[in-house]
Short mmCIF file of C-alpha atoms in Angstrom, two decimals:
data_model
loop_
_atom_site.label_atom_id
_atom_site.label_comp_id
_atom_site.label_asym_id
_atom_site.label_seq_id
_atom_site.Cartn_x
_atom_site.Cartn_y
_atom_site.Cartn_z
CA MET J 1 -30.84 14.66 -3.11
CA ARG J 2 -29.30 14.54 -6.08
CA GLU J 3 -27.70 11.47 -6.81
CA LEU J 4 -23.96 11.54 -5.20
CA LEU J 5 -21.88 10.31 -7.86
CA HIS J 6 -23.34 13.19 -10.37
CA ARG J 7 -22.56 15.93 -7.52
CA LEU J 8 -18.71 14.78 -7.57
CA SER J 9 -18.73 14.52 -11.17
CA ALA J 10 -20.08 18.16 -11.02
CA GLY J 11 -17.44 19.36 -9.42
CA ASP J 12 -19.08 19.30 -5.67
CA ILE J 13 -16.57 18.65 -2.62
CA ILE J 14 -18.80 16.51 -0.24
CA LEU J 15 -18.09 16.80 3.84
CA ALA J 16 -18.67 13.42 5.67
CA ASP J 17 -19.10 12.79 9.32
CA GLY J 18 -16.36 12.24 12.15
CA ALA J 19 -15.73 9.26 14.29
CA MET J 20 -18.23 7.05 15.56
CA GLY J 21 -16.43 4.80 18.53
CA THR J 22 -15.28 7.90 20.48
CA MET J 23 -18.60 9.25 20.22
CA LEU J 24 -19.98 5.79 21.40
CA MET J 25 -17.47 5.81 23.98
CA GLN J 26 -18.79 9.05 25.49
CA ARG J 27 -22.24 7.34 25.78
CA GLY J 28 -21.30 4.38 27.77
CA TRP J 29 -20.21 1.70 25.44
CA GLN J 30 -17.57 -0.27 26.81
CA PRO J 31 -14.51 -0.99 24.36
CA GLY J 32 -14.14 -4.71 24.64
CA ASP J 33 -17.78 -5.48 23.85
CA ALA J 34 -19.12 -5.24 20.04
CA PRO J 35 -19.72 -1.86 19.25
CA GLU J 36 -22.61 -3.05 17.19
CA ARG J 37 -24.30 -4.47 20.40
CA ILE J 38 -25.76 -1.00 20.77
CA ASN J 39 -27.74 -1.16 17.46
CA LEU J 40 -29.99 -3.46 19.12
CA GLU J 41 -29.96 -2.16 22.78
CA ARG J 42 -29.98 1.69 22.48
CA PRO J 43 -30.30 2.68 18.64
CA GLU J 44 -31.21 5.83 20.14
CA ILE J 45 -27.87 7.05 20.67
CA LEU J 46 -27.33 6.19 17.07
CA ALA J 47 -30.05 8.89 16.20
CA ASP J 48 -28.24 11.14 18.57
CA ILE J 49 -24.46 11.01 16.84
CA ALA J 50 -26.12 11.31 13.29
CA ARG J 51 -28.02 14.22 14.46
CA LEU J 52 -24.75 15.83 15.64
CA TYR J 53 -23.17 15.40 12.62
CA LYS J 54 -25.67 16.17 10.48
CA GLU J 55 -26.10 19.70 12.35
CA ALA J 56 -22.60 20.04 12.18
CA GLY J 57 -22.63 20.25 8.30
CA ALA J 58 -22.14 16.78 7.23
CA GLU J 59 -23.76 15.35 4.08
CA ILE J 60 -22.68 11.50 4.51
CA LEU J 61 -23.60 9.82 7.68
CA LEU J 62 -22.29 6.21 8.11
CA ALA J 63 -24.18 3.69 10.11
CA ASN J 64 -22.58 1.85 13.06
CA THR J 65 -21.99 -1.21 10.83
CA PHE J 66 -18.26 -1.39 10.55
CA GLY J 67 -17.97 -4.55 12.45
CA GLY J 68 -21.00 -5.80 10.95
CA SER J 69 -19.80 -8.99 8.85
CA PRO J 70 -20.94 -12.16 10.65
CA ILE J 71 -17.48 -13.25 10.89
CA LYS J 72 -16.69 -10.35 13.07
CA LEU J 73 -20.07 -10.46 14.84
CA ALA J 74 -18.93 -14.36 15.82
CA GLN J 75 -16.01 -13.11 18.22
CA TYR J 76 -18.85 -11.61 20.19
CA GLY J 77 -21.30 -14.60 19.77
CA LEU J 78 -23.46 -12.02 17.73
CA ASP J 79 -23.33 -13.26 14.05
CA ASP J 80 -26.98 -14.86 14.32
CA ARG J 81 -28.21 -11.60 14.63
CA THR J 82 -26.24 -10.07 11.78
CA GLU J 83 -29.64 -8.87 10.01
CA ALA J 84 -31.20 -7.02 12.86
CA ILE J 85 -27.91 -5.42 13.78
CA ASN J 86 -26.99 -4.06 10.33
CA ALA J 87 -30.53 -2.79 9.69
CA ALA J 88 -30.97 -1.34 13.09
CA ALA J 89 -27.93 0.67 12.16
CA VAL J 90 -29.19 1.90 8.99
CA GLU J 91 -32.55 2.63 10.07
CA ALA J 92 -31.18 4.82 13.28
CA VAL J 93 -29.73 6.97 10.54
CA ARG J 94 -32.42 7.13 8.15
CA GLY J 95 -34.75 8.30 10.77
CA VAL J 96 -32.84 11.79 11.12
CA VAL J 97 -32.46 12.31 7.44
CA HIS J 98 -34.67 14.11 5.50
CA GLU J 99 -33.27 14.27 1.76
CA ASP J 100 -30.88 16.33 3.70
CA ALA J 101 -28.01 13.42 3.62
CA TYR J 102 -26.49 10.44 2.37
CA VAL J 103 -27.09 7.24 4.39
CA GLY J 104 -23.90 5.00 4.23
CA VAL J 105 -23.30 1.70 5.29
CA SER J 106 -19.79 1.25 6.71
CA ILE J 107 -17.86 -2.41 5.89
CA GLY J 108 -14.83 -2.71 7.93
CA PRO J 109 -12.40 -5.80 8.05
CA CYS J 110 -13.89 -9.02 9.15
CA GLY J 111 -11.13 -9.28 11.95
CA GLU J 112 -9.50 -12.51 10.23
CA LEU J 113 -6.65 -12.87 8.25
CA LEU J 114 -7.18 -14.49 5.03
CA GLU J 115 -5.71 -17.92 3.62
CA PRO J 116 -2.97 -18.61 2.65
CA TYR J 117 -1.56 -16.13 5.83
CA GLY J 118 -4.49 -16.82 8.39
CA GLU J 119 -7.24 -19.39 8.39
CA ALA J 120 -10.16 -17.20 6.67
CA ARG J 121 -11.36 -18.63 3.41
CA ALA J 122 -12.27 -16.00 0.64
CA ASP J 123 -15.47 -17.74 0.09
CA ASP J 124 -16.61 -17.22 3.69
CA VAL J 125 -15.69 -13.40 3.52
CA LEU J 126 -17.38 -12.83 0.51
CA ALA J 127 -20.49 -14.49 1.74
CA GLY J 128 -20.16 -12.66 5.02
CA TYR J 129 -19.96 -9.33 3.45
CA VAL J 130 -23.04 -10.20 0.96
CA ARG J 131 -25.27 -11.08 4.21
CA GLN J 132 -24.38 -7.96 5.65
CA LEU J 133 -25.06 -5.74 2.90
CA LYS J 134 -28.23 -7.60 2.02
CA ALA J 135 -29.46 -6.80 5.37
CA VAL J 136 -29.36 -3.46 4.54
CA VAL J 137 -30.26 -2.87 1.27
CA ASP J 138 -33.76 -2.69 1.68
CA VAL J 139 -33.82 -0.28 4.65
CA GLY J 140 -32.22 2.31 2.28
CA VAL J 141 -28.88 3.14 1.97
CA ASP J 142 -27.61 5.95 -0.58
CA LEU J 143 -23.92 4.47 -0.57
CA THR J 144 -21.58 1.92 0.90
CA CYS J 145 -18.07 2.88 2.49
CA ILE J 146 -15.44 -0.06 2.85
CA GLU J 147 -13.20 1.11 4.70
CA THR J 148 -9.77 0.68 6.93
CA MET J 149 -8.96 -2.01 4.61
CA THR J 150 -5.11 -3.47 4.84
CA ASP J 151 -5.42 -6.40 2.81
CA LEU J 152 -6.40 -6.05 -0.82
CA THR J 153 -7.86 -9.14 -1.52
CA GLU J 154 -10.15 -8.58 1.43
CA ALA J 155 -10.83 -5.26 0.19
CA VAL J 156 -11.81 -6.37 -3.23
CA LEU J 157 -13.97 -8.85 -1.88
CA ALA J 158 -16.03 -6.48 -0.27
CA VAL J 159 -16.36 -4.54 -3.34
CA ARG J 160 -17.55 -7.68 -4.93
CA ALA J 161 -20.18 -8.36 -2.40
CA ALA J 162 -21.41 -4.80 -2.67
CA ARG J 163 -21.58 -5.31 -6.49
CA LEU J 164 -23.20 -8.27 -6.24
CA VAL J 165 -26.07 -7.19 -3.59
CA ALA J 166 -26.09 -3.79 -4.55
CA PRO J 167 -24.88 -2.80 -7.94
CA ASP J 168 -26.60 0.36 -8.03
CA ILE J 169 -25.66 1.84 -5.22
CA PRO J 170 -22.53 4.25 -5.19
CA LEU J 171 -19.72 2.43 -3.73
CA ALA J 172 -16.52 3.61 -1.89
CA ALA J 173 -13.51 1.63 -1.09
CA THR J 174 -10.70 3.19 1.24
CA MET J 175 -7.57 1.67 2.62
CA THR J 176 -5.01 2.43 5.59
CA PHE J 177 -1.68 2.82 4.73
CA ASP J 178 1.83 3.73 6.65
CA GLU J 179 4.57 5.79 5.49
CA THR J 180 7.25 3.61 4.89
CA PRO J 181 10.94 3.78 2.85
CA SER J 182 8.98 1.86 -0.11
CA GLY J 183 6.43 4.47 -0.29
CA TYR J 184 2.93 4.64 1.19
CA ARG J 185 2.17 0.99 2.24
CA THR J 186 -0.65 -0.76 4.27
CA ILE J 187 0.41 -3.18 6.75
CA MET J 188 -0.02 -6.36 4.09
CA GLY J 189 2.06 -4.20 1.83
CA VAL J 190 -0.35 -2.88 -0.67
CA SER J 191 0.94 0.19 -2.39
CA VAL J 192 -1.63 3.18 -3.48
CA GLU J 193 -1.12 2.02 -7.09
CA ASP J 194 -2.01 -1.57 -6.20
CA ALA J 195 -4.87 -0.46 -4.23
CA VAL J 196 -6.11 1.72 -6.93
CA GLU J 197 -5.89 -1.16 -9.78
CA GLY J 198 -7.46 -3.56 -7.56
CA LEU J 199 -10.33 -1.72 -6.05
CA THR J 200 -11.08 -0.11 -9.49
CA GLY J 201 -11.01 -3.64 -11.14
CA ALA J 202 -13.84 -5.16 -8.58
CA GLY J 203 -15.78 -2.13 -9.69
CA ALA J 204 -15.56 0.72 -6.86
CA ASP J 205 -16.87 4.06 -7.76
CA MET J 206 -14.64 6.22 -5.26
CA LEU J 207 -11.45 5.27 -4.08
CA GLY J 208 -9.16 6.72 -1.14
CA SER J 209 -7.75 6.36 2.30
CA ASN J 210 -9.03 6.45 5.61
CA CYS J 211 -7.43 6.50 9.37
CA GLY J 212 -3.33 6.99 9.08
CA TYR J 213 -1.39 9.31 11.06
CA GLY J 214 -3.49 12.99 10.46
CA ILE J 215 -4.38 14.98 7.76
CA GLU J 216 -1.02 15.73 6.43
CA HIS J 217 -0.09 11.86 6.12
CA LEU J 218 -3.34 11.42 4.54
CA THR J 219 -2.64 14.74 2.49
CA GLY J 220 0.35 13.02 1.13
CA ILE J 221 -1.46 9.64 0.53
CA ALA J 222 -4.34 11.84 -1.63
CA ALA J 223 -1.60 13.07 -3.85
CA GLU J 224 -0.33 9.53 -4.47
CA PHE J 225 -3.69 8.19 -5.15
CA ARG J 226 -3.98 11.09 -7.97
CA LYS J 227 -0.67 9.88 -9.68
CA HIS J 228 -2.55 6.53 -10.38
CA THR J 229 -6.59 7.67 -10.96
CA LYS J 230 -9.17 10.04 -12.14
CA MET J 231 -11.56 8.26 -9.94
CA PRO J 232 -13.53 10.19 -7.05
CA LEU J 233 -11.27 10.62 -3.76
CA GLN J 234 -12.46 10.07 -0.32
CA ILE J 235 -10.37 11.15 2.13
CA ARG J 236 -10.87 10.65 5.99
CA PRO J 237 -8.23 11.49 8.08
CA ASN J 238 -8.05 10.60 11.84
CA ALA J 239 -7.12 13.32 14.33
CA GLY J 240 -3.38 12.00 14.68
CA LEU J 241 -2.13 9.42 16.66
CA PRO J 242 -3.51 9.11 19.81
CA GLU J 243 -1.42 9.87 22.92
CA LEU J 244 -1.92 7.70 25.89
CA LYS J 245 -2.95 9.70 28.77
CA ALA J 246 -4.30 8.55 32.17
CA GLY J 247 -7.82 9.10 31.15
CA GLY J 248 -7.46 7.56 27.59
CA PRO J 249 -6.36 7.97 24.41
CA VAL J 250 -5.77 11.90 23.34
CA TYR J 251 -5.46 12.70 19.78
CA PRO J 252 -3.70 15.51 19.03
CA GLU J 253 -5.14 17.37 16.04
CA THR J 254 -7.78 20.10 17.01
CA PRO J 255 -10.61 21.27 14.75
CA ALA J 256 -8.64 24.56 13.99
CA PHE J 257 -5.76 22.73 12.99
CA MET J 258 -7.67 19.98 10.62
CA ALA J 259 -9.54 22.93 9.50
CA GLU J 260 -6.39 25.11 8.71
CA ARG J 261 -4.87 21.84 6.72
CA LEU J 262 -7.77 21.23 4.63
CA GLY J 263 -7.21 23.44 1.85
CA ARG J 264 -3.74 21.86 1.02
CA LEU J 265 -6.00 18.50 1.18
CA LEU J 266 -8.31 19.55 -0.91
CA GLU J 267 -5.96 21.02 -3.69
CA ARG J 268 -4.88 17.58 -4.22
CA GLY J 269 -8.16 16.95 -6.09
CA VAL J 270 -10.01 14.97 -2.99
CA ASN J 271 -13.92 15.10 -3.48
CA ILE J 272 -15.14 13.79 -0.05
CA VAL J 273 -13.55 14.53 2.86
CA GLY J 274 -14.65 13.66 6.64
CA GLY J 275 -13.32 12.36 9.85
CA CYS J 276 -11.98 9.01 11.12
CA CYS J 277 -10.82 8.06 14.70
CA GLY J 278 -10.69 10.80 17.41
CA THR J 279 -12.48 13.36 14.90
CA THR J 280 -15.67 15.02 16.49
CA PRO J 281 -18.88 17.07 15.48
CA GLU J 282 -16.60 19.82 16.06
CA HIS J 283 -13.52 18.74 13.73
CA ILE J 284 -16.50 18.58 11.07
CA VAL J 285 -18.03 22.17 11.85
CA ALA J 286 -14.70 23.51 11.50
CA MET J 287 -14.19 21.56 8.05
CA ARG J 288 -17.62 22.50 7.14
CA ASP J 289 -16.54 26.25 7.58
CA ALA J 290 -13.14 25.92 5.75
CA LEU J 291 -14.81 24.10 2.73
CA ALA J 292 -17.04 27.02 2.48
CA ARG J 293 -13.89 29.64 2.43
CA HIS J 294 -11.93 26.89 0.00
CA THR J 295 -14.93 27.08 -2.23
CA THR J 296 -15.96 30.46 -2.23
CA PRO J 297 -14.29 32.19 -5.26
CA GLY J 298 -12.29 34.95 -3.24
CA GLY J 299 -13.08 33.55 -0.06
CA MET H 1 26.51 -25.73 0.68
CA GLU H 2 24.41 -24.87 -2.84
CA LEU H 3 21.52 -27.16 -1.25
CA MET H 4 21.56 -24.99 1.98
CA GLU H 5 21.29 -21.53 -0.40
CA GLN H 6 18.37 -23.31 -2.18
CA ILE H 7 16.81 -24.19 1.50
CA SER H 8 17.23 -20.52 2.53
CA GLU H 9 16.07 -18.93 -1.09
CA SER H 10 12.99 -21.22 -1.14
CA LEU H 11 11.86 -20.23 2.20
CA GLN H 12 12.24 -16.39 1.48
CA LYS H 13 9.72 -17.07 -1.37
CA GLY H 14 7.11 -18.78 1.24
CA ASP H 15 7.58 -21.88 -1.27
CA ALA H 16 6.72 -24.64 1.52
CA PRO H 17 6.57 -27.61 -0.85
CA ALA H 18 9.90 -26.64 -1.93
CA VAL H 19 11.52 -26.16 1.72
CA ASP H 20 10.06 -29.60 2.26
CA ARG H 21 11.60 -31.30 -0.74
CA LEU H 22 14.82 -29.60 -0.71
CA THR H 23 15.26 -30.45 3.40
CA ARG H 24 14.59 -34.08 2.49
CA ASP H 25 16.98 -33.98 -0.41
CA ALA H 26 19.94 -32.58 2.21
CA LEU H 27 19.30 -35.21 4.47
CA GLU H 28 19.31 -37.97 2.02
CA GLN H 29 22.54 -36.26 1.01
CA GLY H 30 23.88 -36.88 4.44
CA THR H 31 23.87 -33.16 5.77
CA ALA H 32 23.27 -33.15 9.65
CA PRO H 33 19.83 -31.74 10.58
CA GLY H 34 21.67 -29.29 12.72
CA GLN H 35 23.37 -27.87 9.82
CA ILE H 36 20.03 -27.64 7.46
CA LEU H 37 18.55 -25.57 10.36
CA ASP H 38 21.23 -23.42 10.78
CA ASP H 39 22.44 -22.84 7.45
CA GLY H 40 19.25 -23.02 5.56
CA LEU H 41 16.07 -22.45 7.20
CA LEU H 42 17.44 -20.20 9.85
CA VAL H 43 19.44 -18.26 7.62
CA GLY H 44 16.56 -17.57 4.95
CA MET H 45 14.48 -16.52 8.07
CA ALA H 46 17.35 -14.04 9.26
CA VAL H 47 17.28 -12.33 5.70
CA ILE H 48 13.32 -12.06 5.84
CA GLY H 49 13.64 -10.44 9.09
CA GLN H 50 16.37 -7.78 8.00
CA LYS H 51 14.54 -7.16 4.73
CA PHE H 52 11.20 -6.56 6.87
CA LYS H 53 12.79 -4.29 8.99
CA ALA H 54 14.09 -2.23 5.88
CA HIS H 55 10.45 -2.49 4.68
CA GLU H 56 11.70 -3.97 1.82
CA VAL H 57 9.26 -7.06 1.98
CA PHE H 58 5.86 -6.89 4.02
CA LEU H 59 4.01 -8.74 6.26
CA PRO H 60 2.35 -11.34 3.96
CA HIS H 61 5.98 -12.22 2.89
CA VAL H 62 7.15 -12.59 6.25
CA LEU H 63 4.15 -14.93 7.04
CA LEU H 64 4.57 -17.34 4.33
CA ALA H 65 7.91 -17.85 4.98
CA ALA H 66 7.58 -18.46 8.52
CA LYS H 67 4.97 -21.13 7.03
CA ALA H 68 7.71 -22.44 4.59
CA MET H 69 10.15 -22.69 7.90
CA TYR H 70 7.58 -24.99 9.64
CA ALA H 71 7.39 -27.19 6.65
CA GLY H 72 11.37 -27.78 7.32
CA LEU H 73 10.84 -27.95 10.90
CA ASP H 74 8.39 -30.53 10.60
CA ILE H 75 10.91 -33.09 9.11
CA LEU H 76 13.77 -32.08 11.02
CA GLY H 77 12.05 -31.94 14.41
CA PRO H 78 11.76 -35.70 15.01
CA LEU H 79 15.40 -35.75 14.16
CA MET H 80 16.67 -33.56 16.65
CA GLU H 81 14.57 -34.46 19.68
CA GLY H 82 16.64 -33.01 22.51
CA ASP H 83 18.87 -30.53 20.52
CA GLU H 84 18.47 -27.18 21.88
CA ARG H 85 18.61 -25.78 18.68
CA LEU H 86 15.34 -26.96 18.15
CA SER H 87 13.42 -25.61 21.01
CA ARG H 88 15.01 -22.34 21.35
CA GLY H 89 12.70 -21.88 24.42
CA LYS H 90 9.16 -21.72 25.48
CA VAL H 91 6.82 -18.65 24.94
CA VAL H 92 3.19 -18.87 26.50
CA ILE H 93 0.94 -16.14 24.24
CA GLY H 94 -2.63 -14.91 24.56
CA THR H 95 -4.85 -11.74 24.32
CA VAL H 96 -5.44 -10.61 27.81
CA GLN H 97 -8.96 -10.88 29.37
CA GLY H 98 -11.72 -8.56 28.28
CA ASP H 99 -10.30 -8.55 24.53
CA ILE H 100 -10.81 -10.76 21.67
CA HIS H 101 -8.75 -9.07 18.98
CA ASP H 102 -6.20 -12.10 18.10
CA ILE H 103 -4.79 -11.00 14.73
CA GLY H 104 -1.83 -9.27 15.95
CA LYS H 105 -1.02 -12.00 19.03
CA ASN H 106 -1.67 -14.84 15.91
CA LEU H 107 1.34 -13.00 13.87
CA VAL H 108 3.81 -12.86 16.84
CA GLY H 109 3.07 -16.58 17.42
CA ILE H 110 3.95 -17.62 13.51
CA MET H 111 6.78 -15.31 13.91
CA LEU H 112 8.13 -16.87 17.28
CA ARG H 113 7.45 -20.20 15.55
CA GLY H 114 9.38 -19.40 12.69
CA ALA H 115 12.12 -18.17 14.78
CA GLY H 116 12.49 -21.70 16.37
CA TYR H 117 10.40 -21.30 19.81
CA GLU H 118 7.80 -23.20 21.12
CA VAL H 119 4.93 -20.99 21.39
CA ILE H 120 1.80 -22.12 23.49
CA ASP H 121 -0.89 -20.03 22.34
CA LEU H 122 -3.64 -19.77 25.04
CA GLY H 123 -6.20 -17.61 22.61
CA LYS H 124 -8.15 -14.33 23.25
CA ASP H 125 -9.87 -13.19 26.18
CA VAL H 126 -7.39 -15.22 28.65
CA ALA H 127 -7.41 -14.71 32.32
CA PRO H 128 -4.44 -13.13 34.37
CA ALA H 129 -4.25 -16.65 36.36
CA ARG H 130 -4.13 -18.92 33.30
CA PHE H 131 -1.01 -17.02 32.03
CA ILE H 132 0.65 -17.86 35.10
CA ASP H 133 -0.64 -21.16 35.68
CA VAL H 134 0.25 -22.62 32.00
CA ALA H 135 4.13 -20.92 32.65
CA ILE H 136 4.71 -22.74 35.51
CA GLU H 137 3.40 -25.93 34.26
CA GLU H 138 5.10 -25.85 30.89
CA ASP H 139 8.12 -24.24 32.52
CA ALA H 140 8.34 -21.23 30.03
CA GLN H 141 10.85 -19.00 29.69
CA PHE H 142 8.26 -16.14 28.46
CA VAL H 143 5.23 -14.77 28.76
CA GLY H 144 3.74 -12.51 25.88
CA LEU H 145 0.52 -10.45 26.62
CA SER H 146 -1.37 -8.92 23.75
CA THR H 147 -4.15 -6.12 23.54
CA LEU H 148 -5.71 -3.58 20.91
CA LEU H 149 -7.90 -1.76 23.69
CA THR H 150 -6.71 0.61 25.92
CA THR H 151 -9.64 -0.54 28.49
CA THR H 152 -7.68 -3.82 28.71
CA ARG H 153 -4.45 -2.40 29.66
CA PRO H 154 -4.58 -2.94 33.26
CA VAL H 155 -5.23 -6.59 32.73
CA MET H 156 -1.58 -6.64 31.69
CA LYS H 157 -0.46 -5.28 34.87
CA GLN H 158 -2.72 -7.73 36.75
CA VAL H 159 -0.88 -10.65 35.06
CA ILE H 160 2.65 -9.06 35.87
CA GLU H 161 1.41 -8.50 39.79
CA LEU H 162 0.52 -12.14 39.48
CA ALA H 163 3.67 -13.40 38.59
CA ARG H 164 5.49 -11.43 41.24
CA GLU H 165 3.19 -13.16 43.92
CA ARG H 166 3.50 -16.64 42.54
CA GLY H 167 7.36 -16.04 42.84
CA ILE H 168 8.23 -16.32 38.86
CA TYR H 169 8.54 -12.71 37.96
CA ASP H 170 12.66 -13.21 37.89
CA LYS H 171 12.38 -16.38 36.07
CA VAL H 172 9.96 -15.73 33.44
CA ARG H 173 10.08 -12.38 30.95
CA ILE H 174 6.91 -11.02 30.54
CA LEU H 175 6.71 -8.97 27.08
CA VAL H 176 3.78 -6.90 25.97
CA GLY H 177 2.66 -5.70 22.80
CA GLY H 178 -0.22 -4.17 20.90
CA ALA H 179 -1.91 -1.14 19.57
CA PRO H 180 -2.45 0.85 22.92
CA LEU H 181 1.08 0.52 24.34
CA ASN H 182 4.13 1.96 24.71
CA ARG H 183 7.78 1.54 26.08
CA ALA H 184 6.71 3.97 29.11
CA TYR H 185 3.63 2.09 29.89
CA ALA H 186 5.31 -1.26 29.81
CA GLU H 187 7.88 0.08 32.01
CA GLU H 188 5.43 1.35 34.64
CA ILE H 189 3.48 -1.89 34.98
CA GLY H 190 6.99 -3.75 35.27
CA ALA H 191 7.09 -5.86 32.03
CA HIS H 192 10.30 -6.97 30.96
CA ALA H 193 10.05 -5.56 27.24
CA TYR H 194 7.65 -4.00 25.13
CA CYS H 195 7.43 -5.43 21.41
CA PHE H 196 6.47 -2.95 18.71
CA ASP H 197 5.68 -5.74 16.16
CA GLY H 198 5.59 -9.47 15.57
CA MET H 199 9.29 -9.37 14.47
CA ASN H 200 10.60 -7.18 16.92
CA ALA H 201 8.98 -9.52 19.79
CA VAL H 202 11.36 -12.35 18.01
CA ASP H 203 14.01 -9.82 18.14
CA CYS H 204 13.24 -9.21 22.25
CA VAL H 205 12.88 -13.10 22.81
CA ASN H 206 16.35 -13.64 20.93
CA GLY H 207 17.74 -10.80 22.98
CA PHE H 208 16.88 -12.19 26.41
CA MET H 209 18.07 -15.68 25.23
CA ASN H 210 21.43 -14.50 24.10
CA ARG H 211 22.11 -12.50 27.51
CA SER H 212 21.33 -15.64 29.31
#
């Protein structure tokens, strides 16, 4: 496959996959346990999910490594399995890809507040991300996706780790923002402008946002990013804020709704789109069709 | 009075060393510990709380302000033993059994301490009986239950049922919070309050204290 960043600079819009957690739940994962335990015990589930998203039209498939930093894994007593857990997740996706999709390693927050707000030391957080990434580079990853970050210091440490371990692998870093009277801010108060400056300075190739309150919310965030950067933008909305129903959370934004709103998101100059919490292969199919209509002249 | 303003402003900036120094200065000048607490530290925390609610400042500011508050309380504490302003109440907190996410619970603890409450943090993955045992042993006025997962919401109900069985439900206020909760669910399981964030937890606890 052509190198991802070349395609983006040539103007291609690339579709990424949707949520992992909800897919895992349907296949027997019990929230409360580490979602990454599946990587060791049932890797065939991960291959199955990757195949579904690939068939739906996603060209970027993320491995189940979101909580794969040893600091996060230590909360489940799994930190000594960091290497095996991360490698197995990437291997599972790699197994269903035949030069027809990019395999991404997902890097999420370490699950602890950093000093001076909490106890986690920056050196340890950096070392944790380095260890996680070292476990996957040899297996073969096509991009690194740092996501759902709210603390810019932590996000920058993850970017630095990726640049240390895998300087040549395309690197996306996305944060999660709320809408406040002071503009879009993460829980830790980071503005889009701060995020652009910090993440670009640390060496990210692609910036953006994931999760949040659905596609319209993320469309506003994309516009704000475009005020501050010309870098490739990756935007992955969740399917709205879940409503609590007796059988568990229900996400309000249907595939048709997200597909209908996709055009407006793309008009903000977004280069990679996909889904976050609550999105499914059906959402990705609908987005693929909407994307085809958007990019076909007269379509 | 100027020193009290300086304490308040240093606290708002999250400058713990300055709060420490200014608190000592105020004591040397003969200011009563209770006045330093009321007119300096608590005034500063109230300003930060209001600004946080108005989204003028964000979580990091509140956390640093709360830590600066501790710097003052560490000095005033021994001088104010038995003063009810200092221990405004006891709160037992924890993340419920089956869940190990504790950032939210830790934030609540920091903010409650910063507001002058004694916080007994039981950690994460806490069994229902432990909340109730400790609340009884410590004669706490509040129990705060946290979870990030939908699957562990029923554990909160178990804690509340146990509080009823053990006869403390009418004495101890049970507060719940976390991403998978809302007011309707909290009411359904019989929690005394639903708190949507750490600062709101402080408001809830203050509200109950003022009513009692």
